[in-house]
Short mmCIF file of C-alpha atoms and ligand atoms in Angstrom, two decimals:
data_model
loop_
_atom_site.label_atom_id
_atom_site.label_comp_id
_atom_site.label_asym_id
_atom_site.label_seq_id
_atom_site.Cartn_x
_atom_site.Cartn_y
_atom_site.Cartn_z
CA UNK A 1 78.02 68.28 113.84
CA UNK A 2 76.05 71.19 114.73
CA UNK A 3 76.16 74.08 111.86
CA UNK A 4 79.80 74.91 112.42
CA UNK A 5 80.93 77.88 110.47
CA UNK A 6 84.25 78.43 109.79
CA UNK A 7 84.60 82.16 110.68
CA UNK A 8 82.14 81.78 113.60
CA UNK A 9 82.73 78.49 115.36
CA UNK A 10 86.53 77.77 114.53
CA UNK A 11 89.36 79.12 115.75
CA UNK A 12 92.15 81.48 113.04
CA UNK A 13 95.76 81.13 113.36
CA UNK A 14 98.26 83.91 112.66
CA UNK A 15 101.06 82.90 110.76
CA UNK A 16 103.46 85.87 110.00
CA UNK A 17 105.14 84.43 107.14
CA UNK A 18 108.50 85.12 107.16
CA UNK A 19 108.92 84.11 111.28
CA UNK A 20 106.92 80.15 110.77
CA UNK A 21 108.82 77.67 108.22
CA UNK A 22 111.82 78.75 105.93
CA UNK A 23 111.96 75.87 103.33
CA UNK A 24 114.54 76.90 100.29
CA UNK A 25 117.51 78.07 103.32
CA UNK A 26 117.43 81.70 103.08
CA UNK A 27 116.81 82.81 106.72
CA UNK A 28 112.98 83.81 105.67
CA UNK A 29 109.98 81.66 106.26
CA UNK A 30 108.00 81.09 103.29
CA UNK A 31 104.77 79.42 101.76
CA UNK A 32 106.68 76.23 101.03
CA UNK A 33 107.28 76.24 103.97
CA UNK A 34 103.58 76.35 106.01
CA UNK A 35 102.51 73.66 103.76
CA UNK A 36 105.11 71.79 105.08
CA UNK A 37 103.24 72.38 108.52
CA UNK A 38 99.50 72.18 107.65
CA UNK A 39 99.42 68.47 109.45
CA UNK A 40 100.87 70.22 112.70
CA UNK A 41 97.98 72.52 111.78
CA UNK A 42 95.88 70.28 111.88
CA UNK A 43 96.71 68.02 114.77
CA UNK A 44 96.44 70.98 116.68
CA UNK A 45 93.06 71.92 115.91
CA UNK A 46 93.41 74.88 114.23
CA UNK A 47 90.01 75.65 111.60
CA UNK A 48 92.14 78.68 109.41
CA UNK A 49 95.09 80.63 109.22
CA UNK A 50 95.21 84.07 108.45
CA UNK A 51 98.66 84.75 106.49
CA UNK A 52 100.57 88.17 107.50
CA UNK A 53 101.06 90.00 103.98
CA UNK A 54 103.57 87.25 101.56
CA UNK A 55 102.78 89.79 98.52
CA UNK A 56 106.33 91.70 96.97
CA UNK A 57 107.65 94.55 99.30
CA UNK A 58 110.79 96.02 100.39
CA UNK A 59 110.46 95.71 103.54
CA UNK A 60 110.18 99.17 104.71
CA UNK A 61 107.82 98.00 107.20
CA UNK A 62 107.95 94.18 106.88
CA UNK A 63 105.58 93.71 104.02
CA UNK A 64 102.86 96.05 105.39
CA UNK A 65 104.27 97.94 102.53
CA UNK A 66 102.84 96.32 99.64
CA UNK A 67 104.76 96.64 96.49
CA UNK A 68 102.20 94.45 94.45
CA UNK A 69 98.88 93.11 95.43
CA UNK A 70 98.60 90.49 93.26
CA UNK A 71 101.88 88.39 93.17
CA UNK A 72 103.69 86.51 95.95
CA UNK A 73 107.19 88.20 97.04
CA UNK A 74 109.73 85.50 95.72
CA UNK A 75 111.66 85.39 98.47
CA UNK A 76 108.40 83.35 100.36
CA UNK A 77 107.28 81.50 96.98
CA UNK A 78 104.81 81.80 94.16
CA UNK A 79 101.53 82.46 93.25
CA UNK A 80 101.63 78.48 91.93
CA UNK A 81 103.14 77.96 96.12
CA UNK A 82 99.85 79.83 96.99
CA UNK A 83 97.13 77.83 94.47
CA UNK A 84 99.14 75.16 96.53
CA UNK A 85 98.42 75.92 99.83
CA UNK A 86 94.86 76.74 99.67
CA UNK A 87 94.47 73.04 97.52
CA UNK A 88 96.23 71.51 100.52
CA UNK A 89 94.76 73.80 104.04
CA UNK A 90 91.77 73.07 102.30
CA UNK A 91 91.94 69.14 101.59
CA UNK A 92 92.73 69.08 105.72
CA UNK A 93 89.67 71.44 106.21
CA UNK A 94 91.77 74.56 106.89
CA UNK A 95 90.40 77.99 105.13
CA UNK A 96 92.61 80.66 104.57
CA UNK A 97 93.08 84.34 105.48
CA UNK A 98 95.02 86.97 103.58
CA UNK A 99 95.93 90.85 105.08
CA UNK A 100 95.32 92.99 102.69
CA UNK A 101 96.76 96.51 103.51
CA UNK A 102 94.66 98.64 101.20
CA UNK A 103 95.48 102.30 103.38
CA UNK A 104 98.38 102.58 101.74
CA UNK A 105 100.79 100.73 99.01
CA UNK A 106 104.64 100.87 99.68
CA UNK A 107 106.09 103.81 97.32
CA UNK A 108 107.43 101.56 95.36
CA UNK A 109 103.96 100.24 94.20
CA UNK A 110 103.85 100.68 90.69
CA UNK A 111 100.58 103.68 91.00
CA UNK A 112 103.26 105.51 92.90
CA UNK A 113 105.53 105.57 90.90
CA UNK A 114 103.72 106.65 88.67
CA UNK A 115 101.52 109.14 90.38
CA UNK A 116 104.58 110.66 91.83
CA UNK A 117 105.98 111.22 88.37
CA UNK A 118 104.32 114.32 87.31
CA UNK A 119 101.00 116.39 89.01
CA UNK A 120 100.31 115.84 85.13
CA UNK A 121 99.98 111.81 85.13
CA UNK A 122 96.88 110.34 85.44
CA UNK A 123 97.45 108.15 88.73
CA UNK A 124 98.21 112.04 90.28
CA UNK A 125 95.04 111.88 91.93
CA UNK A 126 95.62 107.73 93.21
CA UNK A 127 97.16 109.13 96.04
CA UNK A 128 96.45 112.39 98.34
CA UNK A 129 99.15 115.05 97.02
CA UNK A 130 99.07 119.09 98.26
CA UNK A 131 101.08 121.83 98.36
CA UNK A 132 100.98 122.47 101.85
CA UNK A 133 101.17 120.20 104.89
CA UNK A 134 98.41 120.41 107.47
CA UNK A 135 98.84 119.10 111.30
CA UNK A 136 98.27 115.56 110.92
CA UNK A 137 101.04 113.39 111.97
CA UNK A 138 102.61 109.76 110.97
CA UNK A 139 101.25 107.23 113.78
CA UNK A 140 105.18 106.21 113.27
CA UNK A 141 106.40 109.21 114.44
CA UNK A 142 106.92 113.06 112.79
CA UNK A 143 104.17 114.86 110.20
CA UNK A 144 102.25 112.94 107.46
CA UNK A 145 103.57 114.77 105.26
CA UNK A 146 106.96 113.98 102.21
CA UNK A 147 107.72 116.83 100.24
CA UNK A 148 108.36 115.49 96.95
CA UNK A 149 111.28 117.39 95.42
CA UNK A 150 110.63 116.43 91.79
CA UNK A 151 107.05 117.35 91.60
CA UNK A 152 106.84 120.25 94.18
CA UNK A 153 104.26 119.09 96.28
CA UNK A 154 103.43 116.92 99.53
CA UNK A 155 101.88 113.42 99.54
CA UNK A 156 100.46 112.07 102.81
CA UNK A 157 101.66 108.61 104.68
CA UNK A 158 100.39 107.74 108.08
CA UNK A 159 102.51 104.93 108.53
CA UNK A 160 106.12 105.49 107.41
CA UNK A 161 106.99 107.84 104.15
CA UNK A 162 107.31 105.12 102.42
CA UNK A 163 103.66 103.72 102.70
CA UNK A 164 102.12 106.49 101.04
CA UNK A 165 98.73 106.51 101.79
CA UNK A 166 95.71 105.68 98.49
CA UNK A 167 93.54 108.01 97.65
CA UNK A 168 90.59 106.55 98.61
CA UNK A 169 88.03 109.08 97.01
CA UNK A 170 89.27 108.09 93.65
CA UNK A 171 86.50 106.15 91.82
CA UNK A 172 89.11 104.10 89.51
CA UNK A 173 91.53 103.33 92.98
CA UNK A 174 88.33 102.04 94.34
CA UNK A 175 87.35 99.57 90.99
CA UNK A 176 91.09 98.68 91.54
CA UNK A 177 91.00 97.52 95.48
CA UNK A 178 87.63 95.07 94.85
CA UNK A 179 89.23 93.75 92.13
CA UNK A 180 92.03 92.63 94.24
CA UNK A 181 89.59 90.88 96.63
CA UNK A 182 88.03 88.86 93.59
CA UNK A 183 91.61 88.30 92.78
CA UNK A 184 92.41 86.30 95.55
CA UNK A 185 88.80 85.04 95.76
CA UNK A 186 89.30 83.21 92.44
CA UNK A 187 92.63 81.62 93.65
CA UNK A 188 90.68 80.48 96.96
CA UNK A 189 90.95 82.96 99.29
CA UNK A 190 87.84 82.05 101.91
CA UNK A 191 88.72 85.56 103.52
CA UNK A 192 90.89 88.65 104.65
CA UNK A 193 91.75 91.04 107.39
CA UNK A 194 91.73 94.30 106.68
CA UNK A 195 94.82 96.30 107.62
CA UNK A 196 93.70 99.72 109.58
CA UNK A 197 90.59 99.82 107.14
CA UNK A 198 88.60 102.58 108.77
CA UNK A 199 91.45 104.81 108.10
CA UNK A 200 90.76 104.46 104.04
CA UNK A 201 88.97 107.79 103.99
CA UNK A 202 90.44 110.75 104.90
CA UNK A 203 88.23 114.23 105.04
CA UNK A 204 87.92 115.57 101.43
CA UNK A 205 89.35 119.16 102.95
CA UNK A 206 91.75 117.81 104.77
CA UNK A 207 91.04 120.19 107.93
CA UNK A 208 94.09 120.30 111.03
CA UNK A 209 93.33 117.41 113.40
CA UNK A 210 91.94 119.37 117.07
CA UNK A 211 94.53 119.09 119.73
CA UNK A 212 94.12 116.91 122.59
CA UNK A 213 96.08 116.27 125.48
CA UNK A 214 98.79 113.11 124.79
CA UNK A 215 102.97 111.66 124.87
CA UNK A 216 103.91 112.20 121.61
CA UNK A 217 102.92 114.60 118.89
CA UNK A 218 100.48 111.86 117.45
CA UNK A 219 98.50 111.37 120.59
CA UNK A 220 98.50 115.00 121.18
CA UNK A 221 95.72 115.49 118.68
CA UNK A 222 91.89 113.98 118.42
CA UNK A 223 92.00 112.06 114.99
CA UNK A 224 88.93 112.86 113.53
CA UNK A 225 89.80 114.00 110.14
CA UNK A 226 92.37 111.48 109.02
CA UNK A 227 90.09 108.36 110.00
CA UNK A 228 86.59 107.18 110.69
CA UNK A 229 84.80 109.17 107.37
CA UNK A 230 81.53 108.41 106.50
CA UNK A 231 82.06 107.96 103.05
CA UNK A 232 83.55 104.36 104.38
CA UNK A 233 79.85 102.30 104.38
CA UNK A 234 79.42 102.75 101.24
CA UNK A 235 82.65 100.78 100.27
CA UNK A 236 81.90 98.68 103.28
CA UNK A 237 78.50 97.54 101.41
CA UNK A 238 79.86 97.30 98.14
CA UNK A 239 82.36 94.86 99.48
CA UNK A 240 79.98 93.17 101.67
CA UNK A 241 77.82 92.56 98.02
CA UNK A 242 81.14 91.20 96.12
CA UNK A 243 82.00 88.94 99.51
CA UNK A 244 78.49 86.81 99.47
CA UNK A 245 78.95 86.70 96.19
CA UNK A 246 81.52 83.66 96.34
CA UNK A 247 80.52 81.79 99.11
CA UNK A 248 80.93 81.34 102.84
CA UNK A 249 83.51 84.54 102.49
CA UNK A 250 84.76 86.76 105.61
CA UNK A 251 86.07 89.73 106.39
CA UNK A 252 88.01 91.07 109.78
CA UNK A 253 88.60 94.06 109.58
CA UNK A 254 91.19 95.89 112.14
CA UNK A 255 89.67 99.29 113.29
CA UNK A 256 92.57 101.57 113.95
CA UNK A 257 92.27 104.10 117.29
CA UNK A 258 88.64 103.52 117.23
CA UNK A 259 86.33 103.54 119.96
CA UNK A 260 83.69 99.75 120.60
CA UNK A 261 80.91 101.50 119.48
CA UNK A 262 83.12 102.88 116.11
CA UNK A 263 84.09 99.18 115.60
CA UNK A 264 81.24 97.66 115.85
CA UNK A 265 79.27 100.53 113.58
CA UNK A 266 81.66 98.85 110.48
CA UNK A 267 79.75 95.23 111.11
CA UNK A 268 76.44 93.75 109.79
CA UNK A 269 75.00 91.98 107.44
CA UNK A 270 75.73 94.49 104.64
CA UNK A 271 79.32 95.55 105.70
CA UNK A 272 82.41 93.60 107.89
CA UNK A 273 81.67 90.20 109.65
CA UNK A 274 83.19 91.58 112.60
CA UNK A 275 85.99 93.98 113.56
CA UNK A 276 89.11 93.70 116.16
CA UNK A 277 88.73 95.10 119.43
CA UNK A 278 91.86 95.01 121.06
CA UNK A 279 90.64 94.36 124.40
CA UNK A 280 93.49 93.13 126.77
CA UNK A 281 96.45 93.50 124.98
CA UNK A 282 98.39 96.55 126.34
CA UNK A 283 100.89 96.65 128.60
CA UNK A 284 100.44 95.70 132.45
CA UNK A 285 100.32 98.90 133.32
CA UNK A 286 97.54 100.05 131.17
CA UNK A 287 95.40 96.68 130.84
CA UNK A 288 96.08 95.12 134.36
CA UNK A 289 95.92 91.42 134.62
CA UNK A 290 93.84 90.88 136.93
CA UNK A 291 90.45 89.53 136.89
CA UNK A 292 88.41 91.94 138.47
CA UNK A 293 89.75 94.18 135.91
CA UNK A 294 89.56 91.52 133.17
CA UNK A 295 85.85 90.66 133.77
CA UNK A 296 84.82 94.71 133.77
CA UNK A 297 86.42 94.48 130.10
CA UNK A 298 85.09 91.26 129.15
CA UNK A 299 81.32 92.71 130.13
CA UNK A 300 81.81 95.86 128.74
CA UNK A 301 83.28 93.92 125.64
CA UNK A 302 80.05 91.72 125.63
CA UNK A 303 77.49 94.29 125.98
CA UNK A 304 79.29 96.62 122.84
CA UNK A 305 79.35 93.17 120.89
CA UNK A 306 75.92 91.17 121.78
CA UNK A 307 73.90 94.65 122.17
CA UNK A 308 74.92 95.21 118.74
CA UNK A 309 74.67 91.62 117.52
CA UNK A 310 77.92 91.96 116.67
CA UNK A 311 79.90 88.14 116.33
CA UNK A 312 82.82 89.40 118.28
CA UNK A 313 86.85 88.40 118.02
CA UNK A 314 89.10 87.52 121.21
CA UNK A 315 93.05 88.35 120.43
CA UNK A 316 95.50 87.86 123.47
CA UNK A 317 98.55 88.38 120.94
CA UNK A 318 99.60 89.85 117.44
CA UNK A 319 103.00 90.67 115.52
CA UNK A 320 102.25 93.87 116.65
CA UNK A 321 102.43 93.53 120.04
CA UNK A 322 104.29 91.75 123.05
CA UNK A 323 103.32 88.37 123.14
CA UNK A 324 100.79 87.37 126.27
CA UNK A 325 103.05 85.02 127.47
CA UNK A 326 105.78 87.98 127.99
CA UNK A 327 103.14 90.49 129.40
CA UNK A 328 101.93 88.51 132.31
CA UNK A 329 104.85 85.22 132.80
CA UNK A 330 108.30 86.68 134.91
CA UNK A 331 109.87 83.32 134.49
CA UNK A 332 109.84 80.68 132.11
CA UNK A 333 106.51 79.04 133.47
CA UNK A 334 103.72 78.43 131.76
CA UNK A 335 100.92 79.53 134.61
CA UNK A 336 100.20 82.72 133.31
CA UNK A 337 100.19 81.87 129.31
CA UNK A 338 97.68 79.06 130.12
CA UNK A 339 95.53 81.43 131.97
CA UNK A 340 95.55 84.02 128.75
CA UNK A 341 94.91 80.80 126.66
CA UNK A 342 91.46 79.62 128.41
CA UNK A 343 90.31 82.89 127.72
CA UNK A 344 91.00 82.90 124.30
CA UNK A 345 89.59 79.81 123.87
CA UNK A 346 86.78 80.07 125.97
CA UNK A 347 85.10 83.91 125.66
CA UNK A 348 82.46 84.32 123.38
CA UNK A 349 83.80 85.51 120.22
CA UNK A 350 86.42 83.85 117.25
CA UNK A 351 89.43 82.95 119.07
CA UNK A 352 93.20 84.27 116.83
CA UNK A 353 95.74 82.10 117.94
CA UNK A 354 99.22 83.78 117.12
CA UNK A 355 102.10 81.28 115.71
CA UNK A 356 104.18 80.11 118.53
CA UNK A 357 101.26 81.14 121.28
CA UNK A 358 100.50 77.10 121.37
CA UNK A 359 104.21 76.40 122.87
CA UNK A 360 103.81 80.36 125.03
CA UNK A 361 106.64 81.56 122.97
CA UNK A 362 108.34 84.49 124.72
CA UNK A 363 109.28 88.09 122.75
CA UNK A 364 112.95 88.35 122.34
CA UNK A 365 114.84 91.26 123.26
CA UNK A 366 117.62 92.78 120.69
CA UNK A 367 120.23 95.34 120.81
CA UNK A 368 119.63 98.92 119.61
CA UNK A 369 121.81 97.69 116.24
CA UNK A 370 119.81 94.44 115.62
CA UNK A 371 116.31 96.11 115.34
CA UNK A 372 114.57 96.00 112.48
CA UNK A 373 111.05 97.52 113.04
CA UNK A 374 110.87 101.71 112.21
CA UNK A 375 108.92 102.58 115.23
CA UNK A 376 111.48 100.71 117.05
CA UNK A 377 114.24 102.11 115.51
CA UNK A 378 113.02 105.34 115.95
CA UNK A 379 111.55 105.74 119.64
CA UNK A 380 114.37 103.26 121.16
CA UNK A 381 115.10 103.14 124.37
CA UNK A 382 111.12 104.49 125.32
CA UNK A 383 110.02 102.07 122.65
CA UNK A 384 111.83 98.89 120.88
CA UNK A 385 109.71 97.78 118.34
CA UNK A 386 107.70 94.92 117.23
CA UNK A 387 110.97 92.32 115.98
CA UNK A 388 110.08 90.76 119.35
CA UNK A 389 107.11 89.14 119.19
CA UNK A 390 108.04 88.12 115.68
CA UNK A 391 110.94 85.72 116.47
CA UNK A 392 111.14 82.16 113.84
CA UNK A 393 109.22 79.61 115.60
CA UNK A 394 110.53 77.15 118.08
CA UNK A 395 110.45 73.92 115.89
CA UNK A 396 112.48 72.00 118.17
CA UNK A 397 116.45 71.95 119.45
CA UNK A 398 117.99 71.35 116.49
CA UNK A 399 120.19 74.33 114.80
CA UNK A 400 118.02 77.61 114.36
CA UNK A 401 115.17 75.37 116.32
CA UNK A 402 113.89 73.70 113.16
CA UNK A 403 113.11 76.78 111.72
CA UNK A 404 115.72 76.83 109.17
CA UNK A 405 119.51 75.29 108.02
CA UNK A 406 120.55 79.09 107.84
CA UNK A 407 121.20 82.07 110.31
CA UNK A 408 117.45 83.19 110.35
CA UNK A 409 116.33 86.88 109.36
CA UNK A 410 115.81 87.77 113.58
CA UNK A 411 117.48 85.84 116.29
CA UNK A 412 115.59 82.62 117.42
CA UNK A 413 114.33 83.16 121.05
CA UNK A 414 117.29 81.23 123.08
CA UNK A 415 115.06 79.20 124.86
CA UNK A 416 114.38 77.37 122.37
CA UNK A 417 116.31 74.48 123.75
CA UNK A 418 113.78 73.47 126.12
CA UNK A 419 110.54 75.50 124.73
CA UNK A 420 109.97 73.82 121.37
CA UNK A 421 107.29 72.38 119.82
CA UNK A 422 109.07 68.41 119.63
CA UNK A 423 109.83 68.60 122.92
CA UNK A 424 106.15 70.09 124.17
CA UNK A 425 104.35 67.04 122.24
CA UNK A 426 106.45 64.98 123.94
CA UNK A 427 105.33 66.46 127.65
CA UNK A 428 101.17 65.60 128.73
CA UNK A 429 101.27 68.50 130.28
CA UNK A 430 103.18 70.96 127.90
CA UNK A 431 101.53 74.29 126.45
CA UNK A 432 100.95 72.59 123.37
CA UNK A 433 98.64 69.80 125.11
CA UNK A 434 97.38 72.52 127.37
CA UNK A 435 96.16 73.77 123.83
CA UNK A 436 95.67 70.94 121.73
CA UNK A 437 93.38 69.61 124.69
CA UNK A 438 91.53 72.85 125.02
CA UNK A 439 90.83 73.28 121.41
CA UNK A 440 89.64 69.92 121.38
CA UNK A 441 87.07 70.62 124.10
CA UNK A 442 86.03 73.67 122.24
CA UNK A 443 85.28 71.57 119.06
CA UNK A 444 83.76 68.92 121.33
CA UNK A 445 81.07 71.80 123.05
CA UNK A 446 78.86 74.31 121.16
CA UNK A 447 78.51 75.86 124.37
CA UNK A 448 82.02 77.21 124.28
CA UNK A 449 82.00 78.06 120.80
CA UNK A 450 78.72 79.48 120.14
CA UNK A 451 77.14 80.08 123.70
CA UNK A 452 76.01 83.05 125.95
CA UNK A 453 78.05 84.66 128.23
CA UNK A 454 77.27 84.71 132.19
CA UNK A 455 79.84 86.28 134.21
CA UNK A 456 79.35 84.38 137.68
CA UNK A 457 80.68 86.63 141.31
CA UNK A 458 83.53 84.74 142.40
CA UNK A 459 86.33 85.00 145.54
CA UNK A 460 89.23 87.40 145.08
CA UNK A 461 92.00 86.55 142.38
CA UNK A 462 89.70 84.04 140.66
CA UNK A 463 87.20 84.70 137.77
CA UNK A 464 84.53 82.21 136.78
CA UNK A 465 81.59 82.47 134.16
CA UNK A 466 79.36 79.95 132.16
CA UNK A 467 78.97 79.05 128.84
CA UNK A 468 75.33 78.49 128.10
CA UNK A 469 73.25 77.24 124.91
CA UNK A 470 69.73 75.47 125.22
CA UNK A 471 71.00 72.67 126.17
CA UNK A 472 74.39 72.59 127.19
CA UNK A 473 76.25 74.33 129.83
CA UNK A 474 80.20 75.16 130.34
CA UNK A 475 81.65 76.01 133.09
CA UNK A 476 84.91 77.87 133.27
CA UNK A 477 87.12 79.07 136.82
CA UNK A 478 90.51 80.35 136.94
CA UNK A 479 92.32 80.94 139.57
CA UNK A 480 95.01 84.20 139.03
CA UNK A 481 96.96 84.25 142.29
CA UNK A 482 99.83 82.31 143.38
CA UNK A 483 97.75 81.48 147.03
CA UNK A 484 94.84 78.21 147.03
CA UNK A 485 91.45 80.23 147.40
CA UNK A 486 88.19 78.49 148.67
CA UNK A 487 85.36 78.64 146.24
CA UNK A 488 82.12 77.25 146.02
CA UNK A 489 82.00 73.59 144.92
CA UNK A 490 79.48 73.62 142.16
CA UNK A 491 76.41 71.32 142.35
CA UNK A 492 76.19 68.01 141.99
CA UNK A 493 75.39 67.75 138.33
CA UNK A 494 78.16 69.69 137.58
CA UNK A 495 81.28 67.71 136.67
CA UNK A 496 84.67 68.63 135.80
CA UNK A 497 85.69 67.43 131.86
CA UNK A 498 89.18 69.87 132.17
CA UNK A 499 91.33 70.73 134.72
CA UNK A 500 95.33 71.86 135.71
CA UNK A 501 95.35 69.80 139.00
CA UNK A 502 93.68 67.81 141.36
CA UNK A 503 92.51 69.84 143.95
CA UNK A 504 90.79 69.04 146.88
CA UNK A 505 86.62 70.26 146.67
CA UNK A 506 85.72 73.59 147.19
CA UNK A 507 89.44 75.30 146.38
CA UNK A 508 91.56 76.43 143.73
CA UNK A 509 94.75 75.90 143.64
CA UNK A 510 97.29 78.31 142.21
CA UNK A 511 96.77 79.13 139.11
CA UNK A 512 94.06 76.65 138.68
CA UNK A 513 92.31 76.31 135.35
CA UNK A 514 88.72 74.04 135.80
CA UNK A 515 85.67 73.22 133.71
CA UNK A 516 82.83 72.01 134.41
CA UNK A 517 79.98 70.65 132.58
CA UNK A 518 76.50 70.79 133.37
CA UNK A 519 75.16 67.13 133.70
C1 NOJ B 601 98.66 97.55 111.09
C2 NOJ B 601 99.65 96.57 111.24
O1 NOJ B 601 99.41 95.32 112.31
C3 NOJ B 601 101.03 97.02 111.36
O2 NOJ B 601 101.70 95.91 111.77
C4 NOJ B 601 101.84 97.93 109.98
O3 NOJ B 601 102.64 98.31 110.57
C5 NOJ B 601 100.88 98.61 110.33
N1 NOJ B 601 99.24 98.30 110.58
C6 NOJ B 601 100.52 99.82 108.86
O4 NOJ B 601 100.46 98.70 107.86
#
């Protein structure tokens, strides 16, 4: 094969560990559960797994509040299970990407317990303590400062009050953080997803953020002092040096509230390999699901990433967002999910495929009393939180959808009886087989993986582009409308290699997806 580089040419599959597969019947997914499905993932055709956090956590933000960076939460397994997961994944050519949540720890982390024990403690400066709060707001609501009656100072937390922000200006903290990367690389981790990395450094003087128009108090300020500080760059250089001292390691950053140019500024040969840009992932009101708008977004994203020489990523769903299939479908049909999957797998950039996206899982809906996610509890009913997209994987139509032998931590979607892996594997027209076939094609076609992106002008309701390398051209066409659309038939040297229907020449049937290869 051509020079296949896993994080550039491959597809990264995100697993939310507590929802993927429960091996020990406690209602929570775990590492052994993931191992038991590696053959499934291999058969699906993905190249790497990004694991949302599985380190010890008191679950104030469901894993994104870590109380020990270098261990496995006993509910998810052991370090030995992790080593086995790496070995088994590598055997199958699958890489492992860890989620490192280093902007903040859990308030139960030993560092914070020490830091909050007295103003004189040697780790006092490992967090951000002040006598008086400034105007900063926590993104999950309320002031970003919490008063500690024991040591009579406030500490900073950009998320919940159980997630104190670490003081990255402290040299020992930075050293401890680099040791964490080293620890996991020594255990075989191939890459890292950095949670809200551009918030690591805050303005040293902690000035108030200036006001702006917005709905929530958090949105009514310009976040110029609490994120995106220049000190980030030298740290990224240092981190990249460390990553590059191991073969083929990778880091992708989750930029928090950042503009595209800012996002790109964090990437490069001596910085992160890339950073997410969430171009399609908000709700239909702000991010309408129509081809004209999508093409504008794609072009903007292309200009920014291509212009900056940075390899992009594509994301349709993740653990923070309503699933794409839920955002864009009104019923159980898969037409919209297939369009979203086509964009994910054929745009230029590394696709991040969220567990269950391959069977077009839908969000569960919960009653108020069932909501677990902190922002959902706080803002219900305006915002119902992120539990919806974190429901258990639907493996089969057996009890608890084959996820567990007992009642899972979140309810299984009631549609599991029909919408599950086993049923879809047996149906050639299913979302699962659609995804698997497209993944296979992507692997076979360098143009789909690495080709340039050439947008095409097409009739209203449709979207088309060419992906092109020196030796190969692939044309992708999609009909987003419920009507048949007349469209120019490509010249005779373009051969259909993938299609969702057998429409007549010169037309796209409702929601049809076609790929052509130039002979
Ligand atoms: C971003 C993560 O994706 C989200 O799940 C988490 O709540 C926040 N960062 C805080 O860690």
